[in-house]
């Protein structure tokens, strides 16, 4: 009951507040991110991803099995997202786009370089788990376990294990040795059990 009351209070705060874009220095925007995290869907069909999705912000996700845990985890995630956002921009990751086709194929465009592959659910995964496998085809990246959610506002969040995320950026964007990537990698390594990636909005 306490969890339900807390969730209702947070939702009421958003409804009562004027529409303000989510930004690192905007507490109301960050509260909106927390509510979005609480209402994200993980039980969707891969076919519903069809289309092109464009980057809107970094995304950091943590898994937790209860509402209180999700509130704390999402608030912590928002703080990390604010810290890593400048490095995403310096690396050109703010121009990232992901396109999915009806057959489960994908193309990720990072810094003007594209890598293609296929996406599938692991045989052992529940459809409500949000876990997908990104198979990067002929590239050396291989098969990568990914956490994907769709929010009530239509955002798509795609995140990878932090160390795997850095590896993907190195290989796809060809920025190995870049000082911004090295700093980002060191920063991410200081956090345990996080997934890092992007929050995206579907293009019309």
CSV table of C-alpha atoms in Angstrom, one decimal:
chain,number,residue,atom,x,y,z
A,1,UNK,CA,0.0,0.0,0.0
A,2,UNK,CA,2.8,2.4,0.8
A,3,UNK,CA,4.4,1.7,-2.6
A,4,UNK,CA,1.1,2.5,-4.3
A,5,UNK,CA,0.6,5.7,-2.4
A,6,UNK,CA,4.2,6.8,-3.3
A,7,UNK,CA,3.7,6.0,-6.9
A,8,UNK,CA,0.4,7.9,-6.9
A,9,UNK,CA,2.1,10.9,-5.3
A,10,UNK,CA,4.8,11.0,-7.9
A,11,UNK,CA,2.3,10.7,-10.8
A,12,UNK,CA,0.3,13.6,-9.2
A,13,UNK,CA,3.4,15.8,-9.1
A,14,UNK,CA,4.0,15.3,-12.8
A,15,UNK,CA,0.3,16.0,-13.7
A,16,UNK,CA,0.3,19.2,-11.6
A,17,UNK,CA,3.6,20.5,-13.1
A,18,UNK,CA,3.9,22.5,-16.3
A,19,UNK,CA,5.4,20.7,-19.3
A,20,UNK,CA,9.1,21.2,-19.0
A,21,UNK,CA,11.7,19.3,-21.1
A,22,UNK,CA,13.9,16.7,-19.3
A,23,UNK,CA,17.4,18.1,-18.8
A,24,UNK,CA,20.2,17.4,-16.5
A,25,UNK,CA,19.6,20.6,-14.6
A,26,UNK,CA,15.9,20.3,-14.5
A,27,UNK,CA,14.5,18.4,-11.4
A,28,UNK,CA,11.0,18.2,-12.8
A,29,UNK,CA,12.3,16.8,-16.0
A,30,UNK,CA,14.2,14.2,-14.1
A,31,UNK,CA,11.1,13.3,-12.0
A,32,UNK,CA,9.4,12.7,-15.4
A,33,UNK,CA,12.2,10.3,-16.3
A,34,UNK,CA,11.6,8.4,-13.0
A,35,UNK,CA,7.9,8.1,-13.8
A,36,UNK,CA,8.7,7.0,-17.3
A,37,UNK,CA,11.0,4.3,-15.9
A,38,UNK,CA,8.3,3.0,-13.6
A,39,UNK,CA,5.8,2.7,-16.5
A,40,UNK,CA,8.1,1.1,-19.1
A,41,UNK,CA,7.0,-2.0,-20.9
A,42,UNK,CA,9.2,-5.0,-21.4
A,43,UNK,CA,6.6,-7.4,-22.8
A,44,UNK,CA,6.4,-6.3,-26.4
A,45,UNK,CA,6.7,-8.1,-29.8
A,46,UNK,CA,10.0,-7.5,-31.6
A,47,UNK,CA,7.9,-6.6,-34.7
A,48,UNK,CA,6.6,-3.5,-32.8
A,49,UNK,CA,10.1,-2.1,-33.0
A,50,UNK,CA,9.8,-1.6,-36.8
A,51,UNK,CA,10.9,1.8,-37.9
A,52,UNK,CA,13.7,4.3,-37.3
A,53,UNK,CA,14.5,5.5,-33.8
A,54,UNK,CA,16.7,8.6,-33.1
A,55,UNK,CA,18.7,9.3,-30.0
A,56,UNK,CA,17.3,11.7,-27.4
A,57,UNK,CA,19.5,11.1,-24.3
A,58,UNK,CA,21.9,8.6,-22.7
A,59,UNK,CA,20.2,5.7,-20.9
A,60,UNK,CA,21.3,3.8,-17.8
A,61,UNK,CA,19.2,1.0,-16.5
A,62,UNK,CA,19.1,-1.1,-13.3
A,63,UNK,CA,16.9,-4.1,-12.7
A,64,UNK,CA,14.8,-4.4,-9.5
A,65,UNK,CA,11.8,-6.5,-8.7
A,66,UNK,CA,9.7,-4.0,-6.7
A,67,UNK,CA,8.3,-0.5,-7.0
A,68,UNK,CA,10.5,1.0,-4.2
A,69,UNK,CA,13.6,-0.5,-5.8
A,70,UNK,CA,12.7,0.8,-9.2
A,71,UNK,CA,12.2,4.3,-7.8
A,72,UNK,CA,15.6,4.3,-6.2
A,73,UNK,CA,17.3,2.6,-9.1
A,74,UNK,CA,15.8,5.0,-11.7
A,75,UNK,CA,16.7,8.0,-9.6
A,76,UNK,CA,20.3,6.7,-9.4
A,77,UNK,CA,20.3,6.0,-13.2
A,78,UNK,CA,19.2,9.6,-13.9
A,79,UNK,CA,22.1,10.9,-11.9
A,80,UNK,CA,24.6,8.8,-13.9
A,81,UNK,CA,22.9,9.8,-17.2
A,82,UNK,CA,23.5,13.5,-16.4
A,83,UNK,CA,27.2,12.8,-15.8
A,84,UNK,CA,27.8,10.8,-19.0
A,85,UNK,CA,25.7,13.0,-21.3
A,86,UNK,CA,28.6,15.5,-22.2
A,87,UNK,CA,30.8,12.5,-23.2
A,88,UNK,CA,28.1,11.1,-25.5
A,89,UNK,CA,28.0,14.5,-27.2
A,90,UNK,CA,31.8,14.7,-27.6
A,91,UNK,CA,31.9,11.2,-29.1
A,92,UNK,CA,29.0,12.0,-31.5
A,93,UNK,CA,26.8,9.4,-29.9
A,94,UNK,CA,24.0,12.0,-29.8
A,95,UNK,CA,23.5,11.4,-33.5
A,96,UNK,CA,22.8,7.7,-33.1
A,97,UNK,CA,19.9,6.1,-35.0
A,98,UNK,CA,18.6,2.5,-34.9
A,99,UNK,CA,16.4,1.1,-37.6
A,100,UNK,CA,14.5,-2.2,-37.2
A,101,UNK,CA,12.7,-4.0,-40.0
A,102,UNK,CA,9.7,-6.3,-39.9
A,103,UNK,CA,11.8,-9.5,-39.9
A,104,UNK,CA,13.9,-8.5,-36.9
A,105,UNK,CA,16.9,-7.0,-38.7
A,106,UNK,CA,18.5,-3.9,-37.4
A,107,UNK,CA,20.9,-1.2,-38.5
A,108,UNK,CA,22.7,1.0,-35.9
A,109,UNK,CA,24.2,4.2,-37.3
A,110,UNK,CA,26.8,5.6,-34.9
A,111,UNK,CA,29.0,8.6,-35.9
A,112,UNK,CA,28.1,8.1,-39.5
A,113,UNK,CA,29.1,4.5,-39.5
A,114,UNK,CA,26.5,1.7,-39.7
A,115,UNK,CA,26.5,-1.8,-38.4
A,116,UNK,CA,23.8,-4.3,-39.2
A,117,UNK,CA,22.5,-7.5,-37.6
A,118,UNK,CA,19.5,-9.3,-36.2
A,119,UNK,CA,17.6,-9.1,-32.9
A,120,UNK,CA,15.9,-12.0,-31.1
A,121,UNK,CA,14.7,-13.1,-27.7
A,122,UNK,CA,16.7,-15.7,-25.9
A,123,UNK,CA,15.0,-19.1,-25.9
A,124,UNK,CA,15.1,-19.1,-22.1
A,125,UNK,CA,13.8,-15.5,-21.6
A,126,UNK,CA,10.2,-14.7,-20.6
A,127,UNK,CA,8.6,-12.2,-23.1
A,128,UNK,CA,8.1,-9.8,-20.2
A,129,UNK,CA,11.8,-9.8,-19.3
A,130,UNK,CA,13.0,-7.1,-21.7
A,131,UNK,CA,16.1,-9.1,-22.6
A,132,UNK,CA,17.0,-9.3,-26.3
A,133,UNK,CA,20.0,-10.6,-28.1
A,134,UNK,CA,21.6,-8.3,-30.7
A,135,UNK,CA,23.6,-10.4,-33.2
A,136,UNK,CA,26.0,-8.0,-34.9
A,137,UNK,CA,26.4,-10.3,-37.9
A,138,UNK,CA,29.7,-10.2,-39.7
A,139,UNK,CA,31.3,-7.7,-37.3
A,140,UNK,CA,33.6,-8.9,-34.5
A,141,UNK,CA,31.2,-7.7,-31.8
A,142,UNK,CA,29.2,-11.0,-32.0
A,143,UNK,CA,26.1,-11.7,-29.9
A,144,UNK,CA,25.3,-9.2,-27.2
A,145,UNK,CA,22.7,-9.5,-24.4
A,146,UNK,CA,20.6,-6.3,-24.4
A,147,UNK,CA,17.9,-4.8,-22.2
A,148,UNK,CA,15.1,-3.1,-24.1
A,149,UNK,CA,12.0,-1.3,-22.8
A,150,UNK,CA,9.3,0.9,-24.3
A,151,UNK,CA,7.9,3.7,-22.2
A,152,UNK,CA,4.3,4.9,-22.0
A,153,UNK,CA,5.4,8.1,-23.7
A,154,UNK,CA,6.7,6.1,-26.7
A,155,UNK,CA,10.4,6.2,-25.9
A,156,UNK,CA,12.6,3.2,-26.6
A,157,UNK,CA,15.5,2.4,-24.2
A,158,UNK,CA,18.3,0.1,-25.5
A,159,UNK,CA,21.1,-0.6,-23.0
A,160,UNK,CA,24.0,-3.0,-22.9
A,161,UNK,CA,26.4,-4.1,-20.1
A,162,UNK,CA,28.6,-1.1,-19.5
A,163,UNK,CA,31.9,-2.8,-20.6
A,164,UNK,CA,30.2,-4.2,-23.7
A,165,UNK,CA,28.8,-0.8,-24.6
A,166,UNK,CA,32.3,0.7,-24.6
A,167,UNK,CA,33.5,-2.1,-26.8
A,168,UNK,CA,30.6,-1.5,-29.3
A,169,UNK,CA,31.4,2.2,-29.5
A,170,UNK,CA,35.1,1.5,-30.0
A,171,UNK,CA,34.4,-0.9,-32.9
A,172,UNK,CA,31.5,0.7,-34.6
A,173,UNK,CA,32.5,4.4,-34.3
A,174,UNK,CA,36.3,3.7,-34.6
A,175,UNK,CA,37.2,5.9,-31.6
A,176,UNK,CA,39.6,3.5,-29.9
A,177,UNK,CA,42.1,5.6,-27.9
A,178,UNK,CA,39.8,8.6,-27.8
A,179,UNK,CA,40.4,10.5,-24.6
A,180,UNK,CA,36.6,11.1,-24.1
A,181,UNK,CA,35.9,7.4,-24.5
A,182,UNK,CA,38.7,6.5,-22.1
A,183,UNK,CA,37.2,8.9,-19.5
A,184,UNK,CA,33.7,7.6,-20.1
A,185,UNK,CA,34.9,4.0,-19.8
A,186,UNK,CA,36.7,4.7,-16.5
A,187,UNK,CA,33.6,6.5,-15.1
A,188,UNK,CA,31.3,3.6,-16.1
A,189,UNK,CA,33.6,1.0,-14.5
A,190,UNK,CA,33.1,2.7,-11.1
A,191,UNK,CA,29.5,1.5,-11.1
A,192,UNK,CA,28.4,-2.1,-10.5
A,193,UNK,CA,25.7,-3.8,-12.4
A,194,UNK,CA,24.6,-1.1,-14.8
A,195,UNK,CA,23.5,-1.2,-18.4
A,196,UNK,CA,24.3,1.7,-20.6
A,197,UNK,CA,23.0,2.8,-24.0
A,198,UNK,CA,20.5,5.3,-25.4
A,199,UNK,CA,16.9,6.5,-25.1
A,200,UNK,CA,15.4,7.0,-28.5
A,201,UNK,CA,12.2,8.4,-30.1
A,202,UNK,CA,10.6,6.9,-33.1
A,203,UNK,CA,10.8,9.1,-36.2
A,204,UNK,CA,7.7,9.8,-38.2
